[in-house]
Short mmCIF file of C-alpha atoms and ligand atoms in Angstrom, two decimals:
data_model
loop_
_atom_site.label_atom_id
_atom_site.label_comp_id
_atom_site.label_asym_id
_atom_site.label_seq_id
_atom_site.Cartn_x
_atom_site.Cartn_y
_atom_site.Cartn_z
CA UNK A 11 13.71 9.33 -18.92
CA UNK A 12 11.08 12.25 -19.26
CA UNK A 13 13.46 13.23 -22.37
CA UNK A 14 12.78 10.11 -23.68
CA UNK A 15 9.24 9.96 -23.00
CA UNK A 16 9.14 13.62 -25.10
CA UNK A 17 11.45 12.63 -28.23
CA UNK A 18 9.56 9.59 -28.38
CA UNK A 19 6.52 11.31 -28.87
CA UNK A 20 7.77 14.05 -31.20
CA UNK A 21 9.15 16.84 -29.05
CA UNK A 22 12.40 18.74 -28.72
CA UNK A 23 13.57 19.47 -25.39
CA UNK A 24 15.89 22.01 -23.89
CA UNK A 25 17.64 21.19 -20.87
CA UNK A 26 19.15 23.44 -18.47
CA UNK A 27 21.52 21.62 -16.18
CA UNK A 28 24.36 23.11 -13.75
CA UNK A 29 27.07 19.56 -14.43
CA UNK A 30 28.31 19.35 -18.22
CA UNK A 31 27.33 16.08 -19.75
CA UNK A 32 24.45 15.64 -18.05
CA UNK A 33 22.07 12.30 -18.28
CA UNK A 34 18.69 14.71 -19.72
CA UNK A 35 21.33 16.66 -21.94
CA UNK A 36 22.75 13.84 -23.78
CA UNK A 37 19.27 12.75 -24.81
CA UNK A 38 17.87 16.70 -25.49
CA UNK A 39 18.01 18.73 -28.78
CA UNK A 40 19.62 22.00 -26.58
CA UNK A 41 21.50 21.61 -23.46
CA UNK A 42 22.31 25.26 -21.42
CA UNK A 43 24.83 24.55 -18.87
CA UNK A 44 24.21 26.84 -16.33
CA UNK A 45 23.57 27.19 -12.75
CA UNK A 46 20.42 27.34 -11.50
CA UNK A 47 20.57 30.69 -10.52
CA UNK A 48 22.40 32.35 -12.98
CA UNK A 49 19.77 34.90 -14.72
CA UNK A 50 20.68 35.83 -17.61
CA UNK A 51 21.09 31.68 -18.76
CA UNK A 52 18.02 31.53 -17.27
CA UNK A 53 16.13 33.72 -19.39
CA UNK A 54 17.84 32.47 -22.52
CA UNK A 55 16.58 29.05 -21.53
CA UNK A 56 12.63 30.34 -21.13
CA UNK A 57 13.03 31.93 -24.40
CA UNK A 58 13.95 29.46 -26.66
CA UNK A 59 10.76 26.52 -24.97
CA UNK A 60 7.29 26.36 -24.66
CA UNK A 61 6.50 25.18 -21.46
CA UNK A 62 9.01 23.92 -18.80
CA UNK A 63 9.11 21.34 -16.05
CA UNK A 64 11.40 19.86 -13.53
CA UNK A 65 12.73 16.98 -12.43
CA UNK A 66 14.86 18.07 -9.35
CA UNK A 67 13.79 19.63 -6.38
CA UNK A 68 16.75 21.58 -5.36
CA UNK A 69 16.13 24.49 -7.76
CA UNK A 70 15.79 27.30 -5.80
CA UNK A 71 11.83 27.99 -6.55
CA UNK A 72 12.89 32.04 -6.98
CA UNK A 73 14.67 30.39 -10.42
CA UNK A 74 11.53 29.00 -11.01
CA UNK A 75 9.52 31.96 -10.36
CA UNK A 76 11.54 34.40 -12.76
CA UNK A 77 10.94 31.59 -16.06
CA UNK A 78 8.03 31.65 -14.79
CA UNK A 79 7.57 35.54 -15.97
CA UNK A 80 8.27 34.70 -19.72
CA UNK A 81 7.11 30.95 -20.50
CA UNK A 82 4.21 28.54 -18.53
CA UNK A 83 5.62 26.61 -15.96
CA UNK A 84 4.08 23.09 -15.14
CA UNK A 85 3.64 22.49 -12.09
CA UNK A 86 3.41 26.17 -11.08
CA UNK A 87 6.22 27.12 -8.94
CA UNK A 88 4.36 27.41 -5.25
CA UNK A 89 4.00 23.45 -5.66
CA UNK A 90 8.32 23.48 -5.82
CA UNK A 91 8.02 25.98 -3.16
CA UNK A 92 6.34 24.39 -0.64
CA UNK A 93 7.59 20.27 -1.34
CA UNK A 94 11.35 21.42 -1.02
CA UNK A 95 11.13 22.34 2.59
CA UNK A 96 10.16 20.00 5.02
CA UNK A 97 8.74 22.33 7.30
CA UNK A 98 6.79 24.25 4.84
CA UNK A 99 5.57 20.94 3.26
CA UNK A 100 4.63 19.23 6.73
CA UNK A 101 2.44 22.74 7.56
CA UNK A 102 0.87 22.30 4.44
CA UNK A 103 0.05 18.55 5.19
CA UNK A 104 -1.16 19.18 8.84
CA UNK A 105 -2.84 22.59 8.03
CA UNK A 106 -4.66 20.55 4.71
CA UNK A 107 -5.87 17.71 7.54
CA UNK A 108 -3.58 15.37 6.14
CA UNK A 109 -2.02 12.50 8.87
CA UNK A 110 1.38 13.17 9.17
CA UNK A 111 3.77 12.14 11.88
CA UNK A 112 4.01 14.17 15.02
CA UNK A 113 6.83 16.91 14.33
CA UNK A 114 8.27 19.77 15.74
CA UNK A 115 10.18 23.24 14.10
CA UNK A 116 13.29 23.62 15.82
CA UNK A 117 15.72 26.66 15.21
CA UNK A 118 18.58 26.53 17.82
CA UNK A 119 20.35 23.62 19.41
CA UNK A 120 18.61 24.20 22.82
CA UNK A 121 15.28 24.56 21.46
CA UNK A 122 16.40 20.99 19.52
CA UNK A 123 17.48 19.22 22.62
CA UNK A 124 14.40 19.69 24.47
CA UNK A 125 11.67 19.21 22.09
CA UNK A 126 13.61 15.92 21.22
CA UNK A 127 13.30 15.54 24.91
CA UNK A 128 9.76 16.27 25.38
CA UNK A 129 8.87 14.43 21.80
CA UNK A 130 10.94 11.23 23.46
CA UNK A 131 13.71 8.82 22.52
CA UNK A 132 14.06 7.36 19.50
CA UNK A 133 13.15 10.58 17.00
CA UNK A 134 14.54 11.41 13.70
CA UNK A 135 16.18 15.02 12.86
CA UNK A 136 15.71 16.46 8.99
CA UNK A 137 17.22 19.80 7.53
CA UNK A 138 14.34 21.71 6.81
CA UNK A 139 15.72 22.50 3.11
CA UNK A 140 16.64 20.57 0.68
CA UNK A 141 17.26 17.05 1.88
CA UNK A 142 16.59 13.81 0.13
CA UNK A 143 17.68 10.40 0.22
CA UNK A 144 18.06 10.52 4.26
CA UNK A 145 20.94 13.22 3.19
CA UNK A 146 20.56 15.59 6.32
CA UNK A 147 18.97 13.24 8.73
CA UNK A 148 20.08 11.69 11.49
CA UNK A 149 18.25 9.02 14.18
CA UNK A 150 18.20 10.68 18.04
CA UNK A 151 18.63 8.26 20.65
CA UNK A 152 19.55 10.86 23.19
CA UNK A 153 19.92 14.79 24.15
CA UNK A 154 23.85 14.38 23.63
CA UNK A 155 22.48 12.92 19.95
CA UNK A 156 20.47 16.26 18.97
CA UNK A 157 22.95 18.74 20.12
CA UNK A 158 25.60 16.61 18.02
CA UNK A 159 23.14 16.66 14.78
CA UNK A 160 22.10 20.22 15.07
CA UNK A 161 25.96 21.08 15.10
CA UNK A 162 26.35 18.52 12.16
CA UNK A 163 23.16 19.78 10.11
CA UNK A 164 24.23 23.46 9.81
CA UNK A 165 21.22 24.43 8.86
CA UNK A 166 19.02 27.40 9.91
CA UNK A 167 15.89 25.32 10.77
CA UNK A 168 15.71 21.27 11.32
CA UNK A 169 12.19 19.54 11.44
CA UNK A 170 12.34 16.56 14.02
CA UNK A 171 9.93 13.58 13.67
CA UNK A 172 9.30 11.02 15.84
CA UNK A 173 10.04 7.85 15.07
CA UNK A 174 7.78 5.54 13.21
CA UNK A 175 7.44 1.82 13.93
CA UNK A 176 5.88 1.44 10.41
CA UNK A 177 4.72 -2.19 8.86
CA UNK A 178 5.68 -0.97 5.46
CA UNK A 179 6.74 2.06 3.28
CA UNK A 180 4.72 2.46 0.14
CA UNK A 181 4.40 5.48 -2.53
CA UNK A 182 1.62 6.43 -4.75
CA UNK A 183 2.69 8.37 -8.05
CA UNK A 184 -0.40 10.23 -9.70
CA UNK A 185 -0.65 13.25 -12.14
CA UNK A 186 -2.90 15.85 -12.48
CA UNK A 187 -3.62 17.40 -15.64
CA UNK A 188 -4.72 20.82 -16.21
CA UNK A 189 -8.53 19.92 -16.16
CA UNK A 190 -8.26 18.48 -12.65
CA UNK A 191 -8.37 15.21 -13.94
CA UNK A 192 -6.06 12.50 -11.83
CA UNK A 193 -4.58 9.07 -12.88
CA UNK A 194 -2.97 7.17 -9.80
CA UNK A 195 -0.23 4.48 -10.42
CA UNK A 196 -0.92 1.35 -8.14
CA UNK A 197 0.64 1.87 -5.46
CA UNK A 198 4.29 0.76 -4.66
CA UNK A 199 5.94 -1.11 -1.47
CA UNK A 200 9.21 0.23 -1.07
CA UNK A 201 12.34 -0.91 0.40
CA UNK A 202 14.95 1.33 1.84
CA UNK A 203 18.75 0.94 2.63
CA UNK A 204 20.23 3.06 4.85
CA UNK A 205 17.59 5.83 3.86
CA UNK A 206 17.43 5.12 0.01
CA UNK A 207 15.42 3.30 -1.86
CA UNK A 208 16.38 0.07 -2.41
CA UNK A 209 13.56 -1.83 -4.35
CA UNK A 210 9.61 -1.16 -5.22
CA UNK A 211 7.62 -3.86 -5.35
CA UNK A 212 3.88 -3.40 -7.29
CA UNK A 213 1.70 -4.45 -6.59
CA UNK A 214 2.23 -3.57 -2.88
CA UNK A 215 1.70 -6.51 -0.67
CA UNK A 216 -1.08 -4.85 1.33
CA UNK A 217 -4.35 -5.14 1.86
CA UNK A 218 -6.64 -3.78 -0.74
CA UNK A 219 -7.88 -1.28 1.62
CA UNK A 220 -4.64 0.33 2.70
CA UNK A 221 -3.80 0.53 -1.53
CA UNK A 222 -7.55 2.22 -1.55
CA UNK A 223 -7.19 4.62 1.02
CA UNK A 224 -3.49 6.06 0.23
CA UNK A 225 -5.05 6.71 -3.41
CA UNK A 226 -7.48 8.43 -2.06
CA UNK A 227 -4.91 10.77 0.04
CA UNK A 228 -2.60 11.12 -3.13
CA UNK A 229 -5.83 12.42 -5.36
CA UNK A 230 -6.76 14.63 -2.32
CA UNK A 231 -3.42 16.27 -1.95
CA UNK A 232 -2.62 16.42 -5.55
CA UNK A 233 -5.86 18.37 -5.42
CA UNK A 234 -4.75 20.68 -2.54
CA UNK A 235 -1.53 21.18 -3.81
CA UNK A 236 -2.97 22.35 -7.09
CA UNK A 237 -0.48 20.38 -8.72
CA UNK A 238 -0.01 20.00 -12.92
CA UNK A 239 2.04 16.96 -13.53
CA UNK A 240 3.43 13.97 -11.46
CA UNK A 241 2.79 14.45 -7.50
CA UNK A 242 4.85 11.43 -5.56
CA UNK A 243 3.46 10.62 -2.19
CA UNK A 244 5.02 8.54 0.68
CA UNK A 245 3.43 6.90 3.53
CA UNK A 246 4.40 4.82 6.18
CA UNK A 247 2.09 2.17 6.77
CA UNK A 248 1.47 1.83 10.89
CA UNK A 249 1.15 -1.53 12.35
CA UNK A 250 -2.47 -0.91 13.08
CA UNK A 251 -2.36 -0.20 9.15
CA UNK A 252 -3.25 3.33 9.38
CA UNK A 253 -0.91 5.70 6.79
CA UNK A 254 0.90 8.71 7.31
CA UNK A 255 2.03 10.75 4.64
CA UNK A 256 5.87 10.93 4.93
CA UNK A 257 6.79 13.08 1.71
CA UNK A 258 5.90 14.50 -1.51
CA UNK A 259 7.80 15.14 -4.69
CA UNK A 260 6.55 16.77 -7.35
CA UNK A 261 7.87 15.25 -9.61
CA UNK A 262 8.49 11.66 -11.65
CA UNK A 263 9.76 10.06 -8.71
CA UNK A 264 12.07 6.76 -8.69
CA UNK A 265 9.29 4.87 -6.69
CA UNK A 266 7.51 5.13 -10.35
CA UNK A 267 10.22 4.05 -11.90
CA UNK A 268 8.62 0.55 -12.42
CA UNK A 269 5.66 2.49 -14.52
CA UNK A 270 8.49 2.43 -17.58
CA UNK A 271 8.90 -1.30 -17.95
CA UNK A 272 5.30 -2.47 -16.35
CA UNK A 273 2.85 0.04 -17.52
CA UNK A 274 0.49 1.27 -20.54
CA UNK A 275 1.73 4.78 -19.85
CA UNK A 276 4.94 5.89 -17.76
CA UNK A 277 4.96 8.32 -15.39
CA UNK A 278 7.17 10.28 -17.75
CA UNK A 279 4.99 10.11 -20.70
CA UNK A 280 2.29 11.12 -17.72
CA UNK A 281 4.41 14.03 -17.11
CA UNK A 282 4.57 14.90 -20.84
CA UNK A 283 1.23 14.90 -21.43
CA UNK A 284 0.22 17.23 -18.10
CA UNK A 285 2.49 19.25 -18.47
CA UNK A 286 1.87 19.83 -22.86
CA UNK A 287 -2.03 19.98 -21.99
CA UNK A 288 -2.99 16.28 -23.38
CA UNK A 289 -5.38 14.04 -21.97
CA UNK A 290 -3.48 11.62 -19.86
CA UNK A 291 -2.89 8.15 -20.65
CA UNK A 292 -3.70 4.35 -18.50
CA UNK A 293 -1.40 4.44 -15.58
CA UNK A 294 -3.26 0.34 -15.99
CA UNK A 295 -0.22 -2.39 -14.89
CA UNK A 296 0.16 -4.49 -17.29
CA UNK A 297 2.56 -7.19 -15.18
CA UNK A 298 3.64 -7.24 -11.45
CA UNK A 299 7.37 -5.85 -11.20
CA UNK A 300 10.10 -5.61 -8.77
CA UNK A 301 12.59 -2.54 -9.62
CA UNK A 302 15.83 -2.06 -7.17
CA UNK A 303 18.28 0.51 -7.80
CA UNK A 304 22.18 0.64 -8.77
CA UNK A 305 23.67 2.55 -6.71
CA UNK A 306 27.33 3.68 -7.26
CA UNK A 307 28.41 1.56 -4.86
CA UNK A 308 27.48 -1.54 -7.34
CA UNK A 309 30.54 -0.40 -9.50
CA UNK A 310 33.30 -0.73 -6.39
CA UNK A 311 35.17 -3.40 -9.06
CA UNK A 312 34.65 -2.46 -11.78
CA UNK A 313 31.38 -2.54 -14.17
CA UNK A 314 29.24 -4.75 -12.61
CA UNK A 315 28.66 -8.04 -14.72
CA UNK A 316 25.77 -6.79 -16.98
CA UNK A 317 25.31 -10.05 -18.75
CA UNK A 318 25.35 -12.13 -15.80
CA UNK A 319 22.44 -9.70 -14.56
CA UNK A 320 20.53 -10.17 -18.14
CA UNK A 321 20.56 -13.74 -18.14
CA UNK A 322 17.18 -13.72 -17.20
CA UNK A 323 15.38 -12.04 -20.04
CA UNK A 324 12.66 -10.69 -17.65
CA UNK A 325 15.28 -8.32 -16.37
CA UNK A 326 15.40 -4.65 -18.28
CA UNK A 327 18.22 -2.43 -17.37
CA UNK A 328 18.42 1.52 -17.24
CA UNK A 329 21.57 3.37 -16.76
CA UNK A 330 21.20 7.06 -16.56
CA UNK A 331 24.70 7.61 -17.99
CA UNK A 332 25.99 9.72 -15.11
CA UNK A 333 29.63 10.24 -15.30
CA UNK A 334 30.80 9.98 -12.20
CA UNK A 335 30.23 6.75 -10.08
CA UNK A 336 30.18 7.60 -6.52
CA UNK A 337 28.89 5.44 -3.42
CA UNK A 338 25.60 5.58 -2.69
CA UNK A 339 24.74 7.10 -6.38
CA UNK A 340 21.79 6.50 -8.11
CA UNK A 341 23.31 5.17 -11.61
CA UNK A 342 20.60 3.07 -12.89
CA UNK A 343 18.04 0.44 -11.76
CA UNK A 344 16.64 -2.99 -13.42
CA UNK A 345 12.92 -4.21 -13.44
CA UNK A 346 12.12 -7.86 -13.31
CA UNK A 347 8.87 -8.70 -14.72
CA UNK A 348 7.04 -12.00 -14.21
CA UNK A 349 3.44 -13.16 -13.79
CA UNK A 350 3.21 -13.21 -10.17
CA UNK A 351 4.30 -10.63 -7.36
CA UNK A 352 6.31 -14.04 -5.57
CA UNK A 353 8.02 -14.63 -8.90
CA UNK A 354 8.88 -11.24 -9.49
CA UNK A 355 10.45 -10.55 -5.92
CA UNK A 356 11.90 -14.58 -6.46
CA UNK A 357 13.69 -13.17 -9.82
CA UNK A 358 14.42 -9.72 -8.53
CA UNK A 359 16.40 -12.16 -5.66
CA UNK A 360 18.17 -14.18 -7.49
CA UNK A 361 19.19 -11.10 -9.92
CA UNK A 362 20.62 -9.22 -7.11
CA UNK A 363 22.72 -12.47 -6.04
CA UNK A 364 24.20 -12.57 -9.31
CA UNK A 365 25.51 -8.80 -9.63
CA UNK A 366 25.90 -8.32 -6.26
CA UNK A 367 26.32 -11.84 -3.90
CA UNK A 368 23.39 -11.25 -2.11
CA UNK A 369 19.89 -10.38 -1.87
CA UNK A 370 17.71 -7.67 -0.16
CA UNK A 371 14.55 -9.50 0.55
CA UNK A 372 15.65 -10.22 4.11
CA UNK A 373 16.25 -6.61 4.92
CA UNK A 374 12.18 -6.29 5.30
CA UNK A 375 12.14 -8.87 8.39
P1 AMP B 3 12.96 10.66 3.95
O1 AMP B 3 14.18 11.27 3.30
O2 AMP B 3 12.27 11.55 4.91
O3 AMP B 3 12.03 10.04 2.94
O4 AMP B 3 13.52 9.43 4.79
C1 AMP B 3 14.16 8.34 4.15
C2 AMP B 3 13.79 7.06 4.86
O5 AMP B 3 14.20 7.12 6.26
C3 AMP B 3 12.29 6.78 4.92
O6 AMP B 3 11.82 6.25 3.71
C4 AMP B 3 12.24 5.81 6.10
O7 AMP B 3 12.70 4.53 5.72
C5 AMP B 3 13.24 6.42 7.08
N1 AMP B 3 12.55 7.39 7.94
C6 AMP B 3 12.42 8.72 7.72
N2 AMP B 3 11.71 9.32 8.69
C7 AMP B 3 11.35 8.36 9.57
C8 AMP B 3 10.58 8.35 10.78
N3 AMP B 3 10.06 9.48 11.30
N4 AMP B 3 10.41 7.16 11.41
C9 AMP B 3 10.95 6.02 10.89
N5 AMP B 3 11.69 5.96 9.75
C10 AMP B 3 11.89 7.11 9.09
#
């Protein structure tokens, strides 16, 4: 989608992508198949570009830093650094003054059972490194759980959260440009299914001074982070409707996805023009929108029934053309678009009936 964003405005791109076929390759001029960490592709790749960005966190950041040597990168590695380890990115929260829920560095399965213990039951355990999409998380509901999930995580380091009876999720997506400058997008209530996003709803069904306040927090840590380009932030909205920041990605995130269909600028074209040094463009929304995702599991018999799902004409459909279909696989998503928030999330029911017998709007009770 940011490939788009670029062609559409007149640029080549060059992508450099581990999986042949890739959904950025078959829309770029060049694609490098390479790993991420193979050198020598590496510095092929910096050559032949300008500037480069990213749209995945799981590049190790010491890739980053060594394009980084021969050709700008936007934002600056650190920013990858720091957002693709939870503990690193909750110390830079907490240390910044940011709320964030109460959380604990573990390193060994005894040191895990009794902080759970002390930190009390239910609590949520997180690989430290690269985990996304609840991928490396598991809900503790007793010591017997976090010995079990240290042994299943693997992992050098786990970050364990207590558990947050939130009112809401919601995300704000902003960008920074190299002047300092920051656009927000309005922010978006989000619904999750067994840890993944399941549907964004903007505008957010909150108060006005919850929306306020958590785009205040995104400008502050977009600021802090010393970020160039598209900074994703995630709260939890608290009962008492105080926020916590959950996590960050720096990077077009699919809780802006909705920015493509419903606004005067997308938050790709937003990342185009931070990262190529243009002024940035109206994040303004120009109708309410519910997105939801496709996951892989949407295409368990066969390809879903697109026309069925375009009958109403206020539905616009994305597929990233990933080759392989696997459960829980994000494939695509549709926005409905309609003059009201109630219509929209109405529509966005009804559409979800049609391609998959049922709807999601119930999972938020
Ligand atoms: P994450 O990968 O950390 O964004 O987690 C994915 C989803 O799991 C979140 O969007 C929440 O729906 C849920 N979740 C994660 N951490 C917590 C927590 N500490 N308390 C309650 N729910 C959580």
């Amino acid at each position: 989608m940011f490939a788009i964003a670029a062609r559409r405005m007149g640029y080549r791109v060059h992508t450099l992508e581990p999986s042949p076929d890739s959904p950025a390759g078959q829309i770029s001029d060049r694609e490098i198949e390479a790993r991420y960490d193979d050198a020598e592709k590496l510095e092929e790749f910096a050559r032949g570009v300008d500037v480069i960005t990213f749209e995945f966190e799981n590049i190790p950041s010491a890739s980053l830093d060594r394009v980084a040597s021969v050709c700008p990168v936007r934002p600056r590695p650190e920013v990858l650094h720091i957002c693709q380890n939870r503990a690193r990115e909750k110390e830079f929260l907490a240390g910044n003054g940011f709320p964030v829920v109460d959380y604990r560095v573990v390193g060994s399965a005894a040191e895990a059972v009794a902080e759970a213990a002390a930190m009390g039951f239910p609590c949520v355990m997180k690989t430290a490194d690269f985990g996304y999409d609840g991928k490396g998380q598991s809900k503790l509901g007793s010591a017997a759980d976090a010995s079990d999930a240290w042994t299943a995580l693997a992992a050098p380091r786990a970050v364990l959260e207590e558990w947050v009876d939130f009112r809401c999720e919601i995300s704000v997506v902003c960008v920074r440009d190299a002047s300092g400058r920051v656009e927000c997008f309005p922010p978006s209530e989000n619904l999750h299914r067994n840890h993944i996003l399941h549907r964004s709803i903007v505008p957010a069904r909150i108060d006005p001074s919850i929306a306020r306040q958590a785009e205040l927090l995104a400008v502050r840590i977009a600021r802090a982070l010393d970020v160039v380009g598209v900074l994703a932030v995630e709260f939890f909205v608290r009962r008492d409707g105080s926020l916590l920041v959950n996590e960050l990605a720096p990077r077009p995130h699919n809780s802006g996805h909705f920015s493509f269909d419903a606004c005067a600028t997308s938050q790709f074209e937003q990342q185009l023009r931070a990262v190529c040094a243009l002024p940035l463009g109206s994040p303004r929304l120009l109708t309410p929108v519910v997105m939801v995702n496709l996951l892989g599991d949407a295409w368990a018999d066969g390809e879903p029934d697109w026309p069925a799902l375009l009958s109403d004409p206020d539905v616009k459909l994305h597929l990233y053309g990933k080759s392989e279909v696997r459960p829980g696989r994000k494939m695509g998503h549709f926005c409905v678009l309609k003059p009201t928030i109630e219509e929209a999330v109405a529509a966005a029911d009804a559409a979800e009936t049609r391609l998959f017998g049922r709807a999601a709007s119930d999972d938020r009770a």
